[in-house]
Tab-separated table of C-alpha atoms in Angstrom:
chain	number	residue	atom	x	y	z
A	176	UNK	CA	-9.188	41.626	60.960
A	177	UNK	CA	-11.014	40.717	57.564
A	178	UNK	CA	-12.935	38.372	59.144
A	179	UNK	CA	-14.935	41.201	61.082
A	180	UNK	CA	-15.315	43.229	58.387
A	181	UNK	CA	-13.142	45.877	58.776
A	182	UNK	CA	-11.005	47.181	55.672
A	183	UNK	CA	-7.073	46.796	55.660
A	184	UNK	CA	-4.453	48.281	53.358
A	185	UNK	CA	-3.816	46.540	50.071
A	186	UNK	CA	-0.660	47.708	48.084
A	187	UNK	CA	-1.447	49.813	44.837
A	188	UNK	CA	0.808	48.733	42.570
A	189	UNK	CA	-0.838	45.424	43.721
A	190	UNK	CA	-4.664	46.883	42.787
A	191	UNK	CA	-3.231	48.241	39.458
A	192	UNK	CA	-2.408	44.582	38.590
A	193	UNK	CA	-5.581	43.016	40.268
A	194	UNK	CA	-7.986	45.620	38.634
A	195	UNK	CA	-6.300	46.929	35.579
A	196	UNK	CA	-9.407	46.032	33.166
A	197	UNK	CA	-11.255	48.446	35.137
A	198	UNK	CA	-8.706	51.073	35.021
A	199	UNK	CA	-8.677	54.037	32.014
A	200	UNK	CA	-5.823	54.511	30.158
A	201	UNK	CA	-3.148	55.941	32.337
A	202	UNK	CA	-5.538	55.985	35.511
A	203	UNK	CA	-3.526	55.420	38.606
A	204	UNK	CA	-4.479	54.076	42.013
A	205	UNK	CA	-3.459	55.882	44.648
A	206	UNK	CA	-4.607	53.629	47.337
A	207	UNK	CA	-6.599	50.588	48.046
A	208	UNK	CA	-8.162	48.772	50.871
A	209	UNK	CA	-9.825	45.186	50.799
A	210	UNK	CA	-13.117	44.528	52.851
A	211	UNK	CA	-13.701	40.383	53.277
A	212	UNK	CA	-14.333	40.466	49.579
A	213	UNK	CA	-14.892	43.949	48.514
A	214	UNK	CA	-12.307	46.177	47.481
A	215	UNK	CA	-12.188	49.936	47.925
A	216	UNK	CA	-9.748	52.253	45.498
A	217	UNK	CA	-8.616	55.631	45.485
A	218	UNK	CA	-7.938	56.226	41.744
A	219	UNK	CA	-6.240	59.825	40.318
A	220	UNK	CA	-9.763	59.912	38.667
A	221	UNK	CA	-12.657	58.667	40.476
A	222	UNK	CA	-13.293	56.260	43.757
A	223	UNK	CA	-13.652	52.526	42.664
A	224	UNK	CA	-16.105	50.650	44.794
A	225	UNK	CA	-15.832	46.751	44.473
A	226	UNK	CA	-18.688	44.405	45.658
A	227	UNK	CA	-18.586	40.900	45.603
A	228	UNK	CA	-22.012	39.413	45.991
A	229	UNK	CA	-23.543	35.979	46.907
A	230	UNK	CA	-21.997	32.703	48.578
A	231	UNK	CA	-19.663	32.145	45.671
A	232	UNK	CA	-18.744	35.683	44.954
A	233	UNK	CA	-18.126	35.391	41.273
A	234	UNK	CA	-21.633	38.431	40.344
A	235	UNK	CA	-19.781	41.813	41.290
A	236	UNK	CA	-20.908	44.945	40.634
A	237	UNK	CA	-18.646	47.928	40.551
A	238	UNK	CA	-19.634	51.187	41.373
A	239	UNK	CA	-17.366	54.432	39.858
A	240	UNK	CA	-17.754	57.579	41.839
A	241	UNK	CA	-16.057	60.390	40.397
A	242	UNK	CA	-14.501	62.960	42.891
A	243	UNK	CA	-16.812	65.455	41.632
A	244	UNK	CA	-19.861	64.048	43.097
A	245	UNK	CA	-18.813	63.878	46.303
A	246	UNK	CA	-20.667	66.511	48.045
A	247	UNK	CA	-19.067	66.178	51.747
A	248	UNK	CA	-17.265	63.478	53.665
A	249	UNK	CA	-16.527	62.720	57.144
A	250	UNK	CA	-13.951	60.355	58.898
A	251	UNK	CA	-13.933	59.146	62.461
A	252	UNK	CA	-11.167	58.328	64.419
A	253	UNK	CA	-10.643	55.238	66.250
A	254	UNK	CA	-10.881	55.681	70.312
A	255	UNK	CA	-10.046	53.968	72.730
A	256	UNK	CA	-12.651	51.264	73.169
A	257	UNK	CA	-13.765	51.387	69.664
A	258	UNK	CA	-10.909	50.615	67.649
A	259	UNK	CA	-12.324	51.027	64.139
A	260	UNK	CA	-12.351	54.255	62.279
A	261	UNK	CA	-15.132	55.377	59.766
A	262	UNK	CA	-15.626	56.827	56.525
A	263	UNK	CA	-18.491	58.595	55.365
A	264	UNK	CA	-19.024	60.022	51.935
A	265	UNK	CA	-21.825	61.840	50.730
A	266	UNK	CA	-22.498	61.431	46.732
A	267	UNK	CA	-24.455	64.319	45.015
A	268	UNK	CA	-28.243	63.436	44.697
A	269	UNK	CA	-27.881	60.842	47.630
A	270	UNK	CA	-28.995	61.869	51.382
A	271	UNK	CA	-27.555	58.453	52.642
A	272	UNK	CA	-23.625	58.591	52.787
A	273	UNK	CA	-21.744	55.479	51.885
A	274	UNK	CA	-19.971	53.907	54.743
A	275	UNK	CA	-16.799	52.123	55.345
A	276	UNK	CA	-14.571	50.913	58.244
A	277	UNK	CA	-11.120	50.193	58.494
A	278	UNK	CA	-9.025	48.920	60.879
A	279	UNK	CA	-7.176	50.614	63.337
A	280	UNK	CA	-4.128	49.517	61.767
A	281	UNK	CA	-5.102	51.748	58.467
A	282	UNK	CA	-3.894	55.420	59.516
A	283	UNK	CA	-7.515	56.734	58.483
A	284	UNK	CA	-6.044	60.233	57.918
A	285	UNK	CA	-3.891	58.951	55.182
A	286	UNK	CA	-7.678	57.963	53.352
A	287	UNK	CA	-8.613	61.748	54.273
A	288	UNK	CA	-5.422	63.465	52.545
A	289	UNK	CA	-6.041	61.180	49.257
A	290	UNK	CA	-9.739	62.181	49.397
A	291	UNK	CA	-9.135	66.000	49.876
A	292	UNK	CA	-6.269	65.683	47.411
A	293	UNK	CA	-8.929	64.581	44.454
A	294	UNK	CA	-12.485	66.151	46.399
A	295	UNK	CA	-10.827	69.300	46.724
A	296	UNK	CA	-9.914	70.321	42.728
């Protein structure tokens, strides 16, 4: 399903490995989710957003949201026809969420418990 752009599950012990240079000392990830070439991961401290830019994908800029600056969020369900779900975050200052999809495959209320879990302190 990568190759329509939809997000899939990616194991976190996996991410850990894969990302650790980003990582604080003793940050753990929760959860992770790989887009084509962009990752997505739920850290115990912030959301880690991973894009890989141009043909080659080697310039990637990483953007750290910290749970605190997440205003609101929203998720929508796969249905029937549509079998993606959404995720919609809100970041403090910004009046354009940030938007992913995932695969029906990814149980999208799984992303929803991590997110209230760390939103929600």
């Amino acid at each position: 399903m990568a190759l329509f752009g939809n997000a899939h599950t990616v194991s976190p012990q996996s991410a850990q490995q894969d990302y650790a240079r980003l990582l604080g000392h003793g940050e753990q990830v929760h959860a992770a989710f790989l887009l084509i070439r962009d990752t997505i991961l739920f850290t115990d401290r912030r959301l880690i957003l991973i894009d890989k830019q141009g043909i080659t994908g080697k310039k990637v800029e990483y953007h750290s949201v910290p749970y605190r600056s997440i205003t609101h969020f929203a998720v929508e369900t796969a249905g029937t026809f549509d079998l993606d779900a959404e995720l919609k975050i809100w970041i403090s200052g910004t009046p354009a969420p940030i938007e992913k999809t995932f695969t029906k495959g990814v149980d999208i209320y799984e992303v929803q418990a991590i997110l209230t879990q760390f939103v929600a302190r």
